Short mmCIF file of C-alpha atoms in Angstrom, two decimals:
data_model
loop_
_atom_site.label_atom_id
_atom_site.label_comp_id
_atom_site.label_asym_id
_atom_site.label_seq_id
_atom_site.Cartn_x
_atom_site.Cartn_y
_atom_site.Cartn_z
CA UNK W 5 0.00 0.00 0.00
CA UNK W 6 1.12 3.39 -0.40
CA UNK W 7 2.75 5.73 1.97
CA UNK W 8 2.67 9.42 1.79
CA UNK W 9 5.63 11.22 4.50
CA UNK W 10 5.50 14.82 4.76
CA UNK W 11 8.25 17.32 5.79
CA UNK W 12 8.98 20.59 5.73
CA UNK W 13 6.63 22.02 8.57
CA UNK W 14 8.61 25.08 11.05
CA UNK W 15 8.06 27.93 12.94
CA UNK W 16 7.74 31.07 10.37
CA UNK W 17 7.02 34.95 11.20
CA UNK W 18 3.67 36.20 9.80
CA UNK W 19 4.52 37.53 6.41
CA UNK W 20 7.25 34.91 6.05
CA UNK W 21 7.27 31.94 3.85
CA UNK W 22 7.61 27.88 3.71
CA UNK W 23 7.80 25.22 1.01
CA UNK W 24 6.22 21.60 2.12
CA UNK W 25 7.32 18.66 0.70
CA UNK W 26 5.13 15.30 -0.09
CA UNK W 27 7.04 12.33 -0.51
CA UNK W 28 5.16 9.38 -1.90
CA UNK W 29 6.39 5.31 -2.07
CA UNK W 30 4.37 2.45 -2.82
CA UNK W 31 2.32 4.17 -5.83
CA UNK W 32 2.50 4.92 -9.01
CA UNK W 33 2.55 9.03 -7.96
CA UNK W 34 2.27 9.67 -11.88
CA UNK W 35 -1.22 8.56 -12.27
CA UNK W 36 -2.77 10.23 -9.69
CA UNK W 37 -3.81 13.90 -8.41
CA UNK W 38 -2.81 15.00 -5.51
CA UNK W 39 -3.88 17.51 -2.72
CA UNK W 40 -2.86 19.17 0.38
CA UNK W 41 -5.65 19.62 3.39
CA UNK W 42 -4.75 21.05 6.89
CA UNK W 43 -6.45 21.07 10.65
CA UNK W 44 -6.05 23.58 12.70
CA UNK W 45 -6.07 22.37 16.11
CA UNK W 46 -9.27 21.20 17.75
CA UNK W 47 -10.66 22.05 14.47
CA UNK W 48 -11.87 20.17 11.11
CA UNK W 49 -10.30 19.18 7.96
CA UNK W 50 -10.52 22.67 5.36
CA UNK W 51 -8.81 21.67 1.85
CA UNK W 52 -6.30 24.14 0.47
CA UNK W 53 -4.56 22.95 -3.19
CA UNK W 54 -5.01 20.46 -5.27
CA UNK W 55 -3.05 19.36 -8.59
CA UNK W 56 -4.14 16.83 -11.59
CA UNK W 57 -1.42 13.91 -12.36
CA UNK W 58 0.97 15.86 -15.04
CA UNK W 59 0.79 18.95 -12.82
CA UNK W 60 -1.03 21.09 -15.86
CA UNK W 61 -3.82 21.69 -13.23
CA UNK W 62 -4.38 23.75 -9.85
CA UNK W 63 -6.67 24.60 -7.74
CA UNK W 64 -7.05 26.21 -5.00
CA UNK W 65 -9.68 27.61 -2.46
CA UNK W 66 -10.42 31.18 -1.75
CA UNK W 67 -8.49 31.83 1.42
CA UNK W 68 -4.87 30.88 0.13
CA UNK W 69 -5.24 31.74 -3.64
CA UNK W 70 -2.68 33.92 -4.82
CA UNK W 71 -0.57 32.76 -1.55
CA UNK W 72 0.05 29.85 -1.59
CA UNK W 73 1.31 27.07 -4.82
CA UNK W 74 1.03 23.62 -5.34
CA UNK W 75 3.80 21.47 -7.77
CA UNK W 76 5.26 18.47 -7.96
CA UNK W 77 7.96 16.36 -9.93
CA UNK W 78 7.01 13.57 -10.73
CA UNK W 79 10.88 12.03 -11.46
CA UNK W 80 10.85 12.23 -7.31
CA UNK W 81 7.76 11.16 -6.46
CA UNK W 82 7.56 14.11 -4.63
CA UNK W 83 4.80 17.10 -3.71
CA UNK W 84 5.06 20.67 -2.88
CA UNK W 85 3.04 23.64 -1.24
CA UNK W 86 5.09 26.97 -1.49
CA UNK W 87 3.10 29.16 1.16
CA UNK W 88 4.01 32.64 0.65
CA UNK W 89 2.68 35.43 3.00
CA UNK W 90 1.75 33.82 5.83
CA UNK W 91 -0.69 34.59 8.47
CA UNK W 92 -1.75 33.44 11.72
CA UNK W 93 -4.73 31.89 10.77
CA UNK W 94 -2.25 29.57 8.29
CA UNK W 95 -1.28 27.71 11.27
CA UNK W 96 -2.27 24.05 11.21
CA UNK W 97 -1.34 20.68 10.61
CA UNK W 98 -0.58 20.67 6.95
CA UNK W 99 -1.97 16.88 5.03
CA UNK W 100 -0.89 15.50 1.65
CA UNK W 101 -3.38 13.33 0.33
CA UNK W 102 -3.78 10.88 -2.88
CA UNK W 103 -6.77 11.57 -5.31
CA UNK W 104 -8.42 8.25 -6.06
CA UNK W 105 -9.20 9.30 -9.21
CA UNK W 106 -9.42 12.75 -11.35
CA UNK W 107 -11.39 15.19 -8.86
CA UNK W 108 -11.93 12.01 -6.83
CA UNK W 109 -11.86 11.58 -2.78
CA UNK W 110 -8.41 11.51 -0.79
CA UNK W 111 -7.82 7.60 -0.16
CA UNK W 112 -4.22 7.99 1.11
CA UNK W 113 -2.86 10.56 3.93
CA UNK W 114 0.31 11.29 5.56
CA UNK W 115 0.55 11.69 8.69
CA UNK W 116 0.94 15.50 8.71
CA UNK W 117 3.71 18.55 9.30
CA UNK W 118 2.78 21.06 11.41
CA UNK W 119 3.36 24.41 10.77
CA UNK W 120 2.89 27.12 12.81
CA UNK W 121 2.83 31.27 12.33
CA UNK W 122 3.46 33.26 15.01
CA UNK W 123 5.63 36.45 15.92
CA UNK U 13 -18.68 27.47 -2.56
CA UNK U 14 -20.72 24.02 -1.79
CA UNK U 15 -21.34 24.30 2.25
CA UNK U 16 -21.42 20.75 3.81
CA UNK U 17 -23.60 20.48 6.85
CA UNK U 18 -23.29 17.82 9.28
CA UNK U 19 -25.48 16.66 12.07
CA UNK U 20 -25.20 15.81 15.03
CA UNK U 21 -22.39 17.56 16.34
CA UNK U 22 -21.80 15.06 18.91
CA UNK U 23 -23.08 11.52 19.37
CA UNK U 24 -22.99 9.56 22.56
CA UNK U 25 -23.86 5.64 22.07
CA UNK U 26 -22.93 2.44 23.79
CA UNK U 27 -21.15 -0.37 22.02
CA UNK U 28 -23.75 -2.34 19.72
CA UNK U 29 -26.10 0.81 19.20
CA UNK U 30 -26.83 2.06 15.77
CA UNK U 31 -25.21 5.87 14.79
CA UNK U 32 -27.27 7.92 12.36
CA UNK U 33 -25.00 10.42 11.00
CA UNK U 34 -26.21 13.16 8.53
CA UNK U 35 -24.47 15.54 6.03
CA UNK U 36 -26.44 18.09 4.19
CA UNK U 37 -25.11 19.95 1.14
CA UNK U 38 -26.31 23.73 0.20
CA UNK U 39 -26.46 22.65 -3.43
CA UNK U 40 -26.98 19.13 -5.26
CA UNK U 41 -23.62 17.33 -5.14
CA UNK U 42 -25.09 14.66 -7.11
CA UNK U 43 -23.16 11.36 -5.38
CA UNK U 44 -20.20 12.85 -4.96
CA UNK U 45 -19.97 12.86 -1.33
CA UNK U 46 -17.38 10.79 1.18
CA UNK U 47 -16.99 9.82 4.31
CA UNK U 48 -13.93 9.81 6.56
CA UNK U 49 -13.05 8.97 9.86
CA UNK U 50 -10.27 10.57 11.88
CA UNK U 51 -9.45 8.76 15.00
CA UNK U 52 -7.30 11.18 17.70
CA UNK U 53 -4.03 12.05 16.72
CA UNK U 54 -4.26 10.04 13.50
CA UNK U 55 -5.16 11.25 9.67
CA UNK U 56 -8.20 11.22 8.31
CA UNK U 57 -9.18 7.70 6.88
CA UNK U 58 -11.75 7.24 3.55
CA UNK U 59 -14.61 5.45 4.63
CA UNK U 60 -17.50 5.58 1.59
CA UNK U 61 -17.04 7.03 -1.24
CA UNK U 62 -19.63 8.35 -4.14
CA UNK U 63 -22.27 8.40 -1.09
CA UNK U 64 -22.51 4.58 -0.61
CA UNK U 65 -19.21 2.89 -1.85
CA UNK U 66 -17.25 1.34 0.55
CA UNK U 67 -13.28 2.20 0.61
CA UNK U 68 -11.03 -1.09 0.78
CA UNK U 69 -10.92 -2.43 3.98
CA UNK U 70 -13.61 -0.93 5.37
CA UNK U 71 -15.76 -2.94 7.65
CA UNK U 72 -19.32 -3.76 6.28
CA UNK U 73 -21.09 -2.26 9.40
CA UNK U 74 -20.37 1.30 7.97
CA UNK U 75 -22.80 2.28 4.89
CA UNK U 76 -23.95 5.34 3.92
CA UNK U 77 -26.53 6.52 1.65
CA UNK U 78 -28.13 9.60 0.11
CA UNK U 79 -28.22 11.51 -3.13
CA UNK U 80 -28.65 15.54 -4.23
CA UNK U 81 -28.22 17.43 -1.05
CA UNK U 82 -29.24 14.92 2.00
CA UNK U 83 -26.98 11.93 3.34
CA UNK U 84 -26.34 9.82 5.74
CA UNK U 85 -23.80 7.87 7.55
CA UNK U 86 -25.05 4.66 9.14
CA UNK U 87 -22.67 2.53 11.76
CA UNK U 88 -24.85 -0.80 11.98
CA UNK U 89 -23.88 -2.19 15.56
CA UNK U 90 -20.74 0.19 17.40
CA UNK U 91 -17.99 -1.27 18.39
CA UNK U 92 -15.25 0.81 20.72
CA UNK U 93 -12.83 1.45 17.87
CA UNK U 94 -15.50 3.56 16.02
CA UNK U 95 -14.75 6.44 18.53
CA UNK U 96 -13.75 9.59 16.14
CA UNK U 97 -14.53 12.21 14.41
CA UNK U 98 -16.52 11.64 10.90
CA UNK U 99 -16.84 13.98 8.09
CA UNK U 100 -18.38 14.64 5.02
CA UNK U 101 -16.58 15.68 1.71
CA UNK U 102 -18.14 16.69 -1.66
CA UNK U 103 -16.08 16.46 -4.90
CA UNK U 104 -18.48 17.81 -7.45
CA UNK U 105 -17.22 21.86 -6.88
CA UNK U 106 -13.59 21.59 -5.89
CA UNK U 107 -13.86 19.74 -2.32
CA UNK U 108 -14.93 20.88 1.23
CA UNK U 109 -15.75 19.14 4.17
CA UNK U 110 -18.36 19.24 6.22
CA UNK U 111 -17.77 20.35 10.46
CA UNK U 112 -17.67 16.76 11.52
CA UNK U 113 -19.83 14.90 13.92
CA UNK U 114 -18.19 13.53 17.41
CA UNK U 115 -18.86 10.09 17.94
CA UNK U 116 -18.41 8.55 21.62
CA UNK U 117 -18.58 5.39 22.84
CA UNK U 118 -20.00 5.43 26.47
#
């Protein structure tokens, strides 16, 4: 089965920036979409990027458009988030997550980086 | 933005009870509504998928049912593992989740 492993997660000023990195094994991380979710804590899941399999595709929701950018490489096997501008309210637990399909529900999960914006 | 509303907030059953859980959409989502479960301090984990597809592995107790803007969650007979937080997801606009409903095990 396939594992997703996340790193990349710190302690950044507000206004400062991060890049997160996905690293996937056990899959064939060509074929599928991927997508970053986060948690705030005590809170629920909110959804934040999300790329198609050749990485021609974003999208994003309205409270980190513009801020934040998803990529990956494929030739790793690896995901990104570049978070730009950071605010307080950006601090969560920070989720990669496997598309089953194109637009399709999240079937695998890492187990999280947590990143944190504070002064 | 499709606004996923879930019901109860919390749920408080003994082992072997049956858990009605709802999720109601603001617009049609068609089927395209999941189900996770997130255990404490663990990810998320895909439960159903297109409103009443099972994910692999998943135990046949949990189905779930539902189509348009009204769904539901069913747990057949609890058992003590299916203490978590469960939440809704539509896929037909982007994705968003629903709040999440509690469920305890007394």
């Amino acid at each position: 089965e396939g594992q997703l492993l996340e790193s990349g997660g710190n302690l950044v000023q507000p206004g400062g920036s991060l890049r997160l990195s996905c690293a996937a094994s056990g899959i064939t991380f060509s074929d599928y979409g991927m997508a970053w979710v986060r948690q705030a804590q005590g809170k629920g899941l909110e959804w934040v990027s999300a790329i198609n399999a050749t990485g021609t595709k974003t999208y994003y929701p309205a409270p980190v458009k513009g801020r934040f950018t998803i990529s990956r490489d494929n030739s790793k096997n690896t995901l990104y988030l570049q978070m730009n501008s950071l605010r307080v309210e950006d601090t969560a637990l920070y989720y990669c997550a496997k598309e089953t399909g194109h637009m399709g529900p999240f079937d695998i999960w890492g187990q999280g980086t947590m990143v944190t914006v504070s002064s | 933005e499709i606004v996923l509303t879930q019901s109860p907030g919390t749920l408080s059953l003994s082992p072997g009870e049956r858990a009605t859980l709802s999720c109601r959409a603001s617009q049609s989502v068609n089927t395209y509504l999941a189900w996770y479960q997130q255990r404490p301090g663990q990810a998320p984990r895909l439960l159903m998928y297109d409103a009443s597809k099972r994910a692999t592995g998943i135990p046949a107790r949990f189905s779930g049912s539902g189509s348009g803007t009204d769904f539901t969650l069913t747990i057949s007979s609890l058992e003590p593992e299916d203490s978590a937080v469960y939440y809704c997801q539509q896929r037909i606009n982007s994705w968003t989740f629903g709040q999440g409903t509690k469920v305890e095990i007394k």
